[in-house]
XYZ file of C-alpha atoms in Angstrom:
225
model
C 133.679 214.196 135.184
C 133.850 217.829 136.252
C 135.406 220.507 134.111
C 139.007 221.160 135.053
C 139.714 223.867 132.511
C 142.919 223.823 130.503
C 146.401 223.052 131.817
C 148.628 226.087 132.366
C 150.161 227.144 129.078
C 147.891 224.881 127.016
C 145.685 227.581 125.498
C 146.698 228.039 121.844
C 146.869 231.363 120.090
C 144.034 231.736 117.613
C 145.750 232.350 114.294
C 144.493 235.103 112.022
C 143.053 235.562 109.470
C 140.187 233.142 108.852
C 136.649 232.718 110.157
C 136.578 232.806 113.950
C 134.465 229.649 114.188
C 137.055 227.762 112.126
C 139.921 228.974 114.290
C 138.069 228.016 117.479
C 137.258 224.600 116.015
C 140.918 223.989 115.110
C 142.082 225.145 118.546
C 139.683 222.814 120.377
C 140.467 219.895 118.078
C 144.192 220.364 118.716
C 143.598 220.462 122.469
C 141.593 217.234 122.257
C 144.089 215.515 119.975
C 147.003 216.323 122.286
C 144.863 215.359 125.313
C 145.181 218.761 126.956
C 141.417 218.230 127.038
C 141.136 214.629 128.173
C 138.587 211.947 127.223
C 135.512 212.307 129.409
C 136.286 215.895 130.396
C 133.302 218.229 130.730
C 133.537 221.124 128.271
C 131.864 224.264 129.599
C 131.171 226.809 126.873
C 131.681 229.870 129.080
C 134.998 228.569 130.436
C 136.344 227.692 127.008
C 135.200 231.032 125.605
C 136.992 232.879 128.394
C 140.178 230.858 128.009
C 140.234 231.322 124.224
C 139.259 234.982 124.433
C 136.124 234.666 122.287
C 132.359 234.757 122.737
C 130.350 231.615 123.462
C 128.799 231.425 119.985
C 131.881 230.204 118.048
C 132.619 227.779 120.887
C 129.072 226.397 120.669
C 129.386 226.021 116.882
C 132.761 224.294 117.246
C 131.415 221.854 119.831
C 128.483 220.978 117.578
C 130.868 220.280 114.689
C 133.168 218.226 116.924
C 130.141 216.253 118.062
C 129.233 215.481 114.449
C 132.789 214.282 113.822
C 132.868 212.080 116.910
C 135.333 214.068 119.023
C 132.753 215.405 121.478
C 129.588 213.935 122.996
C 126.643 216.283 123.571
C 124.485 214.887 126.375
C 120.966 216.230 127.005
C 120.762 218.319 130.180
C 124.449 217.655 130.915
C 126.413 219.463 128.230
C 129.461 218.620 126.145
C 132.125 216.065 127.013
C 135.271 214.952 125.224
C 134.477 211.601 123.622
C 135.875 208.536 125.375
C 136.884 206.078 122.625
C 136.054 202.440 123.134
C 138.674 199.744 122.683
C 136.798 198.596 119.568
C 136.919 202.090 118.047
C 140.648 202.306 118.663
C 141.258 198.832 117.280
C 139.346 199.525 114.078
C 141.128 202.837 113.494
C 144.603 201.472 114.192
C 143.957 198.432 111.994
C 143.042 200.680 109.070
C 146.129 202.756 109.811
C 148.285 199.633 109.479
C 146.891 198.931 106.010
C 147.458 202.494 104.792
C 150.917 202.883 106.302
C 152.176 199.507 105.060
C 151.249 200.389 101.483
C 152.823 203.823 101.875
C 156.061 202.202 103.043
C 156.081 199.900 100.015
C 155.568 202.775 97.603
C 158.176 204.906 99.379
C 160.729 202.107 99.018
C 159.899 201.869 95.332
C 160.443 205.537 94.608
C 162.227 207.465 97.366
C 165.372 209.371 96.399
C 168.364 210.357 98.520
C 166.755 213.626 99.558
C 163.663 211.789 100.776
C 165.722 209.324 102.788
C 167.742 212.196 104.289
C 164.511 213.922 105.338
C 163.380 210.747 107.112
C 166.726 210.513 108.889
C 166.424 214.118 110.082
C 162.918 213.502 111.435
C 164.062 210.308 113.118
C 166.888 212.178 114.835
C 164.373 214.798 115.969
C 162.175 212.100 117.505
C 165.128 210.413 119.192
C 166.114 213.720 120.802
C 162.575 214.186 122.078
C 162.649 210.721 123.670
C 165.994 211.463 125.351
C 164.543 214.728 126.689
C 161.371 212.930 127.849
C 159.448 215.391 125.674
C 156.254 213.441 125.012
C 154.582 216.195 122.997
C 157.717 216.566 120.886
C 157.933 212.814 120.310
C 154.274 212.640 119.279
C 154.721 215.563 116.878
C 157.908 214.080 115.398
C 156.206 210.714 114.999
C 153.357 212.333 113.079
C 155.850 214.230 110.873
C 157.819 211.068 110.171
C 154.782 209.076 109.081
C 153.500 212.013 107.032
C 156.849 212.134 105.227
C 156.669 208.418 104.407
C 153.189 209.031 103.036
C 154.500 211.952 100.968
C 157.311 209.810 99.561
C 154.735 207.198 98.564
C 153.530 209.659 95.938
C 149.918 208.466 95.902
C 147.453 211.328 96.327
C 144.465 209.102 97.085
C 146.396 207.184 99.724
C 147.546 210.463 101.280
C 143.989 211.765 101.379
C 142.769 208.636 103.154
C 145.653 208.783 105.623
C 144.902 212.429 106.391
C 141.396 211.441 107.444
C 142.751 209.232 110.225
C 145.949 211.127 111.084
C 144.557 213.159 113.971
C 142.875 210.152 115.551
C 146.131 208.230 115.260
C 147.834 211.035 117.217
C 145.003 210.891 119.765
C 145.575 207.202 120.363
C 149.367 207.427 120.184
C 149.767 210.182 122.782
C 148.969 208.046 125.869
C 151.461 205.348 124.811
C 154.213 207.563 123.374
C 156.366 207.342 126.498
C 155.859 203.585 126.718
C 156.787 203.083 123.056
C 159.723 205.412 123.602
C 163.080 204.484 122.144
C 161.816 201.239 120.570
C 159.507 203.136 118.244
C 162.456 205.076 116.805
C 164.551 201.933 116.466
C 161.743 200.612 114.267
C 161.757 203.885 112.324
C 165.472 203.422 111.663
C 164.778 199.916 110.352
C 162.143 201.356 108.043
C 164.517 204.011 106.732
C 167.089 201.319 105.942
C 164.528 199.304 103.971
C 163.341 202.382 102.060
C 166.912 203.459 101.298
C 167.658 199.966 99.962
C 164.564 200.005 97.748
C 163.330 196.907 99.587
C 159.571 197.069 99.058
C 158.828 193.786 100.823
C 161.056 194.666 103.766
C 159.626 198.166 104.153
C 156.093 196.770 104.116
C 156.931 194.181 106.763
C 158.712 196.670 109.018
C 155.876 199.202 108.825
C 153.224 196.574 109.434
C 155.070 195.284 112.515
C 155.702 198.848 113.714
C 152.064 199.926 113.548
C 150.915 196.633 115.075
C 153.255 197.222 118.028
C 151.574 200.575 118.603
C 148.112 199.026 118.363
C 148.960 196.326 120.906
C 150.637 198.826 123.217
C 147.508 200.970 123.178
C 145.352 198.049 124.252
C 147.861 197.050 126.958
C 148.369 200.596 128.268
C 147.893 201.602 131.881
C 144.556 203.326 132.407
C 144.572 206.629 134.307
């Protein structure tokens, strides 16, 4: 696939301070996660450097790191390409996500207070507005915030650390099905909030497990570009 550059308005501002190579890495990872840089897309160092307003060296270093982490494929004599995940990779990641999220929901139901429940309701309303506005990026971001809040309410640092390791890949897989999941996803979030507010550990676990499984199945059944 030929390089197509970045969509208009997609280039992020490189935040300061911090090492330039780290800021370039974070910018490219965000562009991949949000699919502004799409799976299979050719990544040309000089083009990316020009679009980000940096030299080629930090871009090269970032691409090498992203290759190590599985986000980018470096092909001999061809260059760098955004990794194209296999169905098996997606299935394994989303299955692990179900296990982590279901336990987080159980723990949140066991210990969440009124303030925590109110925060979930606010995030749910934010996601519902994004769906009504057909704002896919906003819905994806709100979805990530909602699940992160459930994880926070779980109060288990080890569980949160494990979830953080898969969070960005979950967003990567969720983005192409966010519109398809649409309103139904937030209906399921409302059901989860009700279970957490009631202190229903079993119910919260079941709702979260079904919710994440719906996303996994939707990903596999999605329309390919």
